[in-house]
Each structure stands twice: as structure tokens, then as C-alpha cells.
PDB file of C-alpha atoms in Angstrom:
ATOM      1  CA  MET A  41     -94.363 173.742 -25.683  1.00  0.00           C
ATOM      2  CA  ARG A  42     -96.731 171.858 -23.474  1.00  0.00           C
ATOM      3  CA  GLY A  43     -94.382 168.949 -23.441  1.00  0.00           C
ATOM      4  CA  LEU A  44     -91.564 171.085 -22.335  1.00  0.00           C
ATOM      5  CA  THR A  45     -93.627 172.611 -19.596  1.00  0.00           C
ATOM      6  CA  GLY A  46     -94.728 169.206 -18.413  1.00  0.00           C
ATOM      7  CA  THR A  47     -91.205 167.984 -18.330  1.00  0.00           C
ATOM      8  CA  GLY A  48     -89.992 170.728 -15.931  1.00  0.00           C
ATOM      9  CA  PRO A  49     -91.995 169.713 -12.846  1.00  0.00           C
ATOM     10  CA  SER A  50     -91.184 166.063 -13.341  1.00  0.00           C
ATOM     11  CA  ARG A  51     -87.392 166.782 -13.014  1.00  0.00           C
ATOM     12  CA  GLY A  52     -87.697 168.854  -9.818  1.00  0.00           C
ATOM     13  CA  PRO A  53     -87.916 165.978  -7.243  1.00  0.00           C
ATOM     14  CA  ALA A  54     -85.000 164.177  -8.853  1.00  0.00           C
ATOM     15  CA  SER A  55     -82.813 167.251  -8.613  1.00  0.00           C
ATOM     16  CA  ALA A  56     -83.725 167.737  -4.957  1.00  0.00           C
ATOM     17  CA  GLN A  57     -82.947 164.125  -4.211  1.00  0.00           C
ATOM     18  CA  ALA A  58     -79.548 164.524  -5.821  1.00  0.00           C
ATOM     19  CA  VAL A  59     -78.808 167.557  -3.677  1.00  0.00           C
ATOM     20  CA  ILE A  60     -79.824 165.668  -0.518  1.00  0.00           C
ATOM     21  CA  THR A  61     -77.690 162.698  -1.491  1.00  0.00           C
ATOM     22  CA  ALA A  62     -74.664 164.901  -2.158  1.00  0.00           C
ATOM     23  CA  THR A  63     -75.132 166.639   1.173  1.00  0.00           C
ATOM     24  CA  ALA A  64     -75.319 163.296   2.968  1.00  0.00           C
ATOM     25  CA  VAL A  65     -72.105 162.145   1.286  1.00  0.00           C
ATOM     26  CA  LEU A  66     -70.298 165.332   2.304  1.00  0.00           C
ATOM     27  CA  ALA A  67     -71.526 164.945   5.867  1.00  0.00           C
ATOM     28  CA  ALA A  68     -70.365 161.324   5.932  1.00  0.00           C
ATOM     29  CA  LEU A  69     -66.942 162.356   4.651  1.00  0.00           C
ATOM     30  CA  ALA A  70     -66.710 165.047   7.301  1.00  0.00           C
ATOM     31  CA  LEU A  71     -67.589 162.552  10.054  1.00  0.00           C
ATOM     32  CA  PHE A  72     -65.025 160.069   8.709  1.00  0.00           C
ATOM     33  CA  ALA A  73     -62.319 162.735   8.689  1.00  0.00           C
ATOM     34  CA  ALA A  74     -63.201 163.720  12.254  1.00  0.00           C
ATOM     35  CA  ALA A  75     -63.094 160.083  13.342  1.00  0.00           C
ATOM     36  CA  CYS A  76     -59.655 159.650  11.810  1.00  0.00           C
ATOM     37  CA  GLY A  77     -58.400 162.738  13.592  1.00  0.00           C
ATOM     38  CA  THR A  78     -59.722 161.468  16.911  1.00  0.00           C
ATOM     39  CA  GLY A  79     -58.166 158.087  16.310  1.00  0.00           C
ATOM     40  CA  GLY A  80     -54.795 159.698  15.714  1.00  0.00           C
ATOM     41  CA  THR A  81     -55.016 161.611  18.966  1.00  0.00           C
ATOM     42  CA  GLY A  82     -55.990 158.410  20.775  1.00  0.00           C
ATOM     43  CA  ALA A  83     -52.914 156.620  19.500  1.00  0.00           C
ATOM     44  CA  ARG A  84     -50.651 159.414  20.726  1.00  0.00           C
ATOM     45  CA  ASP A  85     -52.343 159.336  24.121  1.00  0.00           C
ATOM     46  CA  GLU A  86     -51.558 155.631  24.448  1.00  0.00           C
ATOM     47  CA  GLY A  87     -47.870 156.263  23.973  1.00  0.00           C
ATOM     48  CA  PRO A  88     -47.103 157.124  27.613  1.00  0.00           C
ATOM     49  CA  ALA A  89     -49.290 154.245  28.790  1.00  0.00           C
ATOM     50  CA  HIS A  90     -47.170 151.895  26.704  1.00  0.00           C
ATOM     51  CA  ASP A  91     -43.995 153.390  28.182  1.00  0.00           C
ATOM     52  CA  ASP A  92     -45.375 152.887  31.704  1.00  0.00           C
ATOM     53  CA  SER A  93     -45.980 149.222  30.999  1.00  0.00           C
ATOM     54  CA  VAL A  94     -42.374 148.874  29.908  1.00  0.00           C
ATOM     55  CA  GLY A  95     -41.157 150.670  33.034  1.00  0.00           C
ATOM     56  CA  ASN A  96     -43.164 148.332  35.243  1.00  0.00           C
ATOM     57  CA  ALA A  97     -41.690 145.218  33.686  1.00  0.00           C
ATOM     58  CA  PRO A  98     -39.890 143.011  36.253  1.00  0.00           C
ATOM     59  CA  ALA A  99     -36.150 143.600  36.534  1.00  0.00           C
ATOM     60  CA  ALA A 100     -33.750 140.930  35.387  1.00  0.00           C
ATOM     61  CA  ALA A 101     -32.766 138.519  38.146  1.00  0.00           C
ATOM     62  CA  ALA A 102     -29.304 138.988  39.663  1.00  0.00           C
ATOM     63  CA  PRO A 103     -26.809 136.269  38.745  1.00  0.00           C
ATOM     64  CA  SER A 104     -26.390 133.509  41.301  1.00  0.00           C
ATOM     65  CA  PRO A 105     -23.077 133.491  43.192  1.00  0.00           C
ATOM     66  CA  SER A 106     -20.470 131.056  41.996  1.00  0.00           C
ATOM     67  CA  PRO A 107     -19.454 128.209  44.337  1.00  0.00           C
ATOM     68  CA  SER A 108     -16.311 130.111  45.376  1.00  0.00           C
ATOM     69  CA  GLN A 109     -18.470 133.006  46.593  1.00  0.00           C
ATOM     70  CA  THR A 110     -20.508 130.985  49.103  1.00  0.00           C
ATOM     71  CA  TYR A 111     -19.617 130.944  52.770  1.00  0.00           C
ATOM     72  CA  GLU A 112     -20.404 128.971  55.864  1.00  0.00           C
ATOM     73  CA  LYS A 113     -20.540 130.758  59.182  1.00  0.00           C
ATOM     74  CA  VAL A 114     -18.233 129.139  61.714  1.00  0.00           C
ATOM     75  CA  ASP A 115     -17.689 129.267  65.461  1.00  0.00           C
ATOM     76  CA  ALA A 116     -14.318 131.025  65.287  1.00  0.00           C
ATOM     77  CA  VAL A 117     -13.567 130.628  69.003  1.00  0.00           C
ATOM     78  CA  ALA A 118     -14.167 126.875  68.913  1.00  0.00           C
ATOM     79  CA  LEU A 119     -12.154 126.645  65.691  1.00  0.00           C
ATOM     80  CA  VAL A 120      -9.128 128.368  67.241  1.00  0.00           C
ATOM     81  CA  LYS A 121      -9.264 126.465  70.524  1.00  0.00           C
ATOM     82  CA  ALA A 122      -9.460 123.112  68.747  1.00  0.00           C
ATOM     83  CA  ASP A 123      -6.605 123.980  66.371  1.00  0.00           C
ATOM     84  CA  PRO A 124      -3.342 122.203  67.290  1.00  0.00           C
ATOM     85  CA  ALA A 125      -1.395 124.830  65.323  1.00  0.00           C
ATOM     86  CA  VAL A 126      -2.470 127.636  67.677  1.00  0.00           C
ATOM     87  CA  SER A 127      -0.137 128.274  70.584  1.00  0.00           C
ATOM     88  CA  ALA A 128      -1.161 127.365  74.125  1.00  0.00           C
ATOM     89  CA  THR A 129      -0.699 130.999  75.166  1.00  0.00           C
ATOM     90  CA  VAL A 130      -3.237 132.300  72.638  1.00  0.00           C
ATOM     91  CA  LYS A 131      -5.724 129.598  73.615  1.00  0.00           C
ATOM     92  CA  ARG A 132      -5.308 130.335  77.305  1.00  0.00           C
ATOM     93  CA  ASP A 133      -5.782 134.078  76.855  1.00  0.00           C
ATOM     94  CA  LEU A 134      -8.776 133.702  74.545  1.00  0.00           C
ATOM     95  CA  THR A 135     -11.474 134.458  77.118  1.00  0.00           C
ATOM     96  CA  PRO A 136     -14.611 136.641  76.966  1.00  0.00           C
ATOM     97  CA  CYS A 137     -14.098 140.369  77.458  1.00  0.00           C
ATOM     98  CA  ALA A 138     -17.662 140.869  78.688  1.00  0.00           C
ATOM     99  CA  GLY A 139     -20.454 138.344  78.917  1.00  0.00           C
ATOM    100  CA  ASP A 140     -19.964 135.949  76.030  1.00  0.00           C
ATOM    101  CA  GLU A 141     -18.209 138.467  73.757  1.00  0.00           C
ATOM    102  CA  TYR A 142     -14.831 137.121  72.656  1.00  0.00           C
ATOM    103  CA  PRO A 143     -12.100 139.396  71.227  1.00  0.00           C
ATOM    104  CA  VAL A 144     -12.034 137.913  67.724  1.00  0.00           C
ATOM    105  CA  ASP A 145     -12.514 139.416  64.272  1.00  0.00           C
ATOM    106  CA  VAL A 146     -13.764 137.017  61.596  1.00  0.00           C
ATOM    107  CA  THR A 147     -13.679 137.643  57.849  1.00  0.00           C
ATOM    108  CA  TYR A 148     -14.924 135.366  55.053  1.00  0.00           C
ATOM    109  CA  GLY A 149     -13.502 135.563  51.552  1.00  0.00           C
ATOM    110  CA  ASP A 150     -11.984 133.657  48.648  1.00  0.00           C
ATOM    111  CA  LEU A 151      -8.244 133.362  49.176  1.00  0.00           C
ATOM    112  CA  THR A 152      -7.482 129.795  48.140  1.00  0.00           C
ATOM    113  CA  GLY A 153     -10.162 128.933  45.572  1.00  0.00           C
ATOM    114  CA  GLY A 154     -11.687 126.310  47.847  1.00  0.00           C
ATOM    115  CA  PRO A 155     -15.252 124.950  47.739  1.00  0.00           C
ATOM    116  CA  VAL A 156     -16.429 127.658  50.156  1.00  0.00           C
ATOM    117  CA  GLU A 157     -14.968 130.961  51.245  1.00  0.00           C
ATOM    118  CA  ASP A 158     -11.947 130.838  53.508  1.00  0.00           C
ATOM    119  CA  VAL A 159     -12.070 132.100  57.099  1.00  0.00           C
ATOM    120  CA  VAL A 160      -9.636 134.715  58.434  1.00  0.00           C
ATOM    121  CA  VAL A 161      -9.579 134.912  62.245  1.00  0.00           C
ATOM    122  CA  ASN A 162      -7.784 137.592  64.252  1.00  0.00           C
ATOM    123  CA  VAL A 163      -7.445 137.080  68.012  1.00  0.00           C
ATOM    124  CA  LEU A 164      -7.094 140.356  69.943  1.00  0.00           C
ATOM    125  CA  THR A 165      -6.554 141.522  73.494  1.00  0.00           C
ATOM    126  CA  CYS A 166      -9.558 142.844  75.365  1.00  0.00           C
ATOM    127  CA  GLY A 167      -8.066 146.075  76.680  1.00  0.00           C
ATOM    128  CA  ASP A 168      -6.103 147.503  73.735  1.00  0.00           C
ATOM    129  CA  ALA A 169      -7.430 145.327  70.871  1.00  0.00           C
ATOM    130  CA  VAL A 170      -3.875 144.349  70.007  1.00  0.00           C
ATOM    131  CA  GLY A 171      -3.634 141.415  67.617  1.00  0.00           C
ATOM    132  CA  VAL A 172      -1.992 138.407  69.237  1.00  0.00           C
ATOM    133  CA  GLY A 173      -2.692 135.860  66.496  1.00  0.00           C
ATOM    134  CA  ALA A 174      -3.889 135.750  62.891  1.00  0.00           C
ATOM    135  CA  TYR A 175      -5.064 132.556  61.171  1.00  0.00           C
ATOM    136  CA  VAL A 176      -6.543 131.424  57.868  1.00  0.00           C
ATOM    137  CA  TYR A 177      -8.720 128.331  57.587  1.00  0.00           C
ATOM    138  CA  ARG A 178      -9.525 126.515  54.346  1.00  0.00           C
ATOM    139  CA  LYS A 179     -12.196 123.855  54.058  1.00  0.00           C
ATOM    140  CA  GLU A 180     -10.814 120.542  52.873  1.00  0.00           C
ATOM    141  CA  SER A 181     -12.563 117.162  52.904  1.00  0.00           C
ATOM    142  CA  GLY A 182     -15.446 118.568  54.935  1.00  0.00           C
ATOM    143  CA  ALA A 183     -13.294 120.148  57.681  1.00  0.00           C
ATOM    144  CA  TYR A 184     -11.480 123.444  58.155  1.00  0.00           C
ATOM    145  CA  LYS A 185      -7.706 123.232  58.008  1.00  0.00           C
ATOM    146  CA  ASN A 186      -5.254 125.859  59.239  1.00  0.00           C
ATOM    147  CA  VAL A 187      -3.276 127.044  56.194  1.00  0.00           C
ATOM    148  CA  PHE A 188      -1.696 130.159  57.717  1.00  0.00           C
ATOM    149  CA  LYS A 189      -0.776 131.502  61.134  1.00  0.00           C
ATOM    150  CA  ALA A 190       1.113 134.513  62.488  1.00  0.00           C
ATOM    151  CA  GLU A 191       1.570 134.950  66.235  1.00  0.00           C
ATOM    152  CA  GLU A 192       4.267 137.626  66.402  1.00  0.00           C
ATOM    153  CA  SER A 193       2.202 140.201  68.263  1.00  0.00           C
ATOM    154  CA  PRO A 194       0.978 142.754  67.374  1.00  0.00           C
ATOM    155  CA  VAL A 195      -0.333 141.314  64.100  1.00  0.00           C
ATOM    156  CA  TYR A 196      -3.489 141.605  62.030  1.00  0.00           C
ATOM    157  CA  ALA A 197      -4.560 139.795  58.837  1.00  0.00           C
ATOM    158  CA  GLU A 198      -7.146 140.817  56.256  1.00  0.00           C
ATOM    159  CA  ILE A 199      -8.237 140.132  52.690  1.00  0.00           C
ATOM    160  CA  ASP A 200      -7.083 142.642  50.090  1.00  0.00           C
ATOM    161  CA  LYS A 201      -8.309 142.102  46.507  1.00  0.00           C
ATOM    162  CA  GLY A 202      -8.066 138.341  46.787  1.00  0.00           C
ATOM    163  CA  ASP A 203      -4.687 138.360  48.540  1.00  0.00           C
ATOM    164  CA  LEU A 204      -3.829 137.896  52.205  1.00  0.00           C
ATOM    165  CA  SER A 205      -2.449 141.099  53.740  1.00  0.00           C
ATOM    166  CA  VAL A 206      -0.719 140.825  57.113  1.00  0.00           C
ATOM    167  CA  THR A 207       0.178 143.951  59.091  1.00  0.00           C
ATOM    168  CA  LYS A 208       2.735 143.852  61.883  1.00  0.00           C
ATOM    169  CA  GLN A 209       3.330 146.877  64.085  1.00  0.00           C
ATOM    170  CA  VAL A 210       6.972 147.768  64.697  1.00  0.00           C
ATOM    171  CA  TYR A 211       8.036 149.048  68.112  1.00  0.00           C
ATOM    172  CA  GLU A 212      11.345 150.541  69.030  1.00  0.00           C
ATOM    173  CA  LYS A 213      12.634 150.623  72.576  1.00  0.00           C
ATOM    174  CA  GLY A 214      10.511 152.970  74.667  1.00  0.00           C
ATOM    175  CA  ASP A 215       7.504 153.029  72.326  1.00  0.00           C
ATOM    176  CA  PRO A 216       4.161 152.945  74.163  1.00  0.00           C
ATOM    177  CA  VAL A 217       1.674 150.311  72.990  1.00  0.00           C
ATOM    178  CA  SER A 218      -0.530 153.017  71.478  1.00  0.00           C
ATOM    179  CA  SER A 219       2.280 154.550  69.390  1.00  0.00           C
ATOM    180  CA  PRO A 220       4.414 152.121  67.385  1.00  0.00           C
ATOM    181  CA  SER A 221       7.283 153.517  65.334  1.00  0.00           C
ATOM    182  CA  GLY A 222       6.067 151.947  62.103  1.00  0.00           C
ATOM    183  CA  GLU A 223       4.567 148.907  60.452  1.00  0.00           C
ATOM    184  CA  ASN A 224       5.401 146.113  58.054  1.00  0.00           C
ATOM    185  CA  VAL A 225       2.759 144.991  55.553  1.00  0.00           C
ATOM    186  CA  ILE A 226       3.310 141.619  53.925  1.00  0.00           C
ATOM    187  CA  THR A 227       1.128 140.386  51.054  1.00  0.00           C
ATOM    188  CA  TYR A 228       0.681 136.672  50.383  1.00  0.00           C
ATOM    189  CA  ASN A 229      -0.806 134.879  47.395  1.00  0.00           C
ATOM    190  CA  TRP A 230      -2.079 131.312  47.327  1.00  0.00           C
ATOM    191  CA  ALA A 231       0.020 129.158  44.993  1.00  0.00           C
ATOM    192  CA  SER A 232       0.721 125.415  44.804  1.00  0.00           C
ATOM    193  CA  GLY A 233      -1.291 124.683  47.947  1.00  0.00           C
ATOM    194  CA  ARG A 234       0.286 127.287  50.226  1.00  0.00           C
ATOM    195  CA  PHE A 235       0.643 131.024  50.818  1.00  0.00           C
ATOM    196  CA  VAL A 236       3.678 132.562  49.129  1.00  0.00           C
ATOM    197  CA  GLN A 237       4.989 136.050  49.959  1.00  0.00           C
ATOM    198  CA  GLU A 238       4.248 138.370  47.072  1.00  0.00           C
ATOM    199  CA  ASP A 239       5.077 141.817  48.416  1.00  0.00           C
ATOM    200  CA  PHE A 240       6.542 143.597  51.422  1.00  0.00           C
ATOM    201  CA  HIS A 241       6.704 147.218  52.423  1.00  0.00           C
ATOM    202  CA  HIS A 242       7.643 149.093  55.570  1.00  0.00           C
ATOM    203  CA  THR A 243       6.270 152.414  56.806  1.00  0.00           C
ATOM    204  CA  ASP A 244       7.877 154.676  59.416  1.00  0.00           C
ATOM    205  CA  TYR A 245       5.263 156.668  61.297  1.00  0.00           C
ATOM    206  CA  GLY A 246       7.604 159.256  62.764  1.00  0.00           C
ATOM    207  CA  ASN A 247       6.364 161.533  65.551  1.00  0.00           C
ATOM    208  CA  ALA A 248       4.859 164.414  63.550  1.00  0.00           C
ATOM    209  CA  ALA A 249       1.269 163.333  64.166  1.00  0.00           C
ATOM    210  CA  GLY A 250       1.641 162.178  67.742  1.00  0.00           C
ATOM    211  CA  GLY A 251       3.931 164.906  69.057  1.00  0.00           C
ATOM    212  CA  ASP A 252       7.412 164.685  70.486  1.00  0.00           C
ATOM    213  CA  ASP A 253       6.278 162.506  73.366  1.00  0.00           C
ATOM    214  CA  ALA A 254       4.588 159.832  71.206  1.00  0.00           C
ATOM    215  CA  THR A 255       7.846 157.902  70.767  1.00  0.00           C
ATOM    216  CA  PRO A 256      10.236 158.429  73.676  1.00  0.00           C
ATOM    217  CA  VAL A 257      13.898 158.440  72.727  1.00  0.00           C
ATOM    218  CA  PRO A 258      15.974 155.967  74.777  1.00  0.00           C
ATOM    219  CA  SER A 259      18.565 157.590  76.997  1.00  0.00           C
ATOM    220  CA  PRO A 260      22.270 156.829  76.466  1.00  0.00           C
ATOM    221  CA  ALA A 261      22.263 154.774  79.640  1.00  0.00           C
ATOM    222  CA  ASP A 262      19.838 152.396  78.041  1.00  0.00           C
TER     223      ASP A 262
END
């Protein structure tokens, strides 16, 4: 019995140590679980930051223009005055309206598929801005060449979806300059080195918008 009694106290410290060790392990496991939970929250928090970095990435560069989309600014007045195809009347009347402001409209665009964009020049009157001449210039061998002209006033040329559109006002006898009776619109396409008529349509304005006096009716004596 003495041996049994002596054995009891000798096992007490070992049992206490085991309890302490088990408690330490449980505490360590609890800390590990907490750390994992915090790590998971941290990863979710970084999500928006990652999205922001993507949003701040530099945008893709715009494609460079093709050679047919480049243009060279020209002195339209000098171009018209030096052009032998332009009538002497248009050249003589091409003078500044005020200061050094000339009555010309200039448009650049690809009409002929040349090395640079073609130049469309409209010469107008100063007072009423009536078109007295429309011209297209194409660059060939380093110089601009006249490839189209229309001088039946009033006339105006412009680029329409890669085609040349020429508008000519139509006046009947007695029409004031401000109120033509209609217009002709002729569309040209570049083919085989020249402009070829592709479409034509005529529009009658009538006098509904301008009133009965917009287009005077000629008298029988006329």
C-alpha cells in the first residue's frame, strides 16, 4: 500500500504538464484559425485594388492614319490663281472681302486615292456667298493638278462618302438670287484617272416655304 501511495504524488506533475501542453496546443490552433480568417479577409480587400490597377492601365494607342488619309495644307488662293484651267473672270474677281480674307472654302479628303488627300476649292462671291467656281486638285509628281472644274454659277462642290458631289442652283426667269426654283445635284466617282458621273437628281423647291413672292411669275409680256 505504501508503494501505491508513493506512486500517486509522483504522477501529479506529469498530469499537470500534459494539461498545460494540451492547452497550449489548443491556443495555437485557435491563433492559426484566426490568422487564416484574417488572411482571407485581406485577400478580398485586395480585390478592388487589383481592379483599380487594371483600370489605370494605359489605353491602347490609336492606329496611325494610312497614307491616303494624310493631307497637306495648301494656299488655295495661290493655287487657283496659278491654275491655267481657271477662267480669267474667276481669277479677276477673286479678291479679299475684308482685310486678307478671301471668299474661298477649302476641303481636304480622299477622292482619287492619291498619295495625299485631294483638295476641293470653292470660290464664292463676297456679298451673297454664291459659288462661282468649284475645283478639285490632285497631287501628282510633287505638284497639284486640276482634275475637275465647274464654273456654271451658282455651283458648289463637296465630298460625300468618298464621292464628289456638285450642287448647281436652278433659276427660272424672275427668280431672285436668294430664292432659286430648284437645284441639280450631280455625283461623280473617280475611275480610270478621271471623274465619271455616277448619279444625278433634281429638286424643285416650290414656293411653299418662301411665300408667294419668293419666285415671281413672269408676266405674259415677258
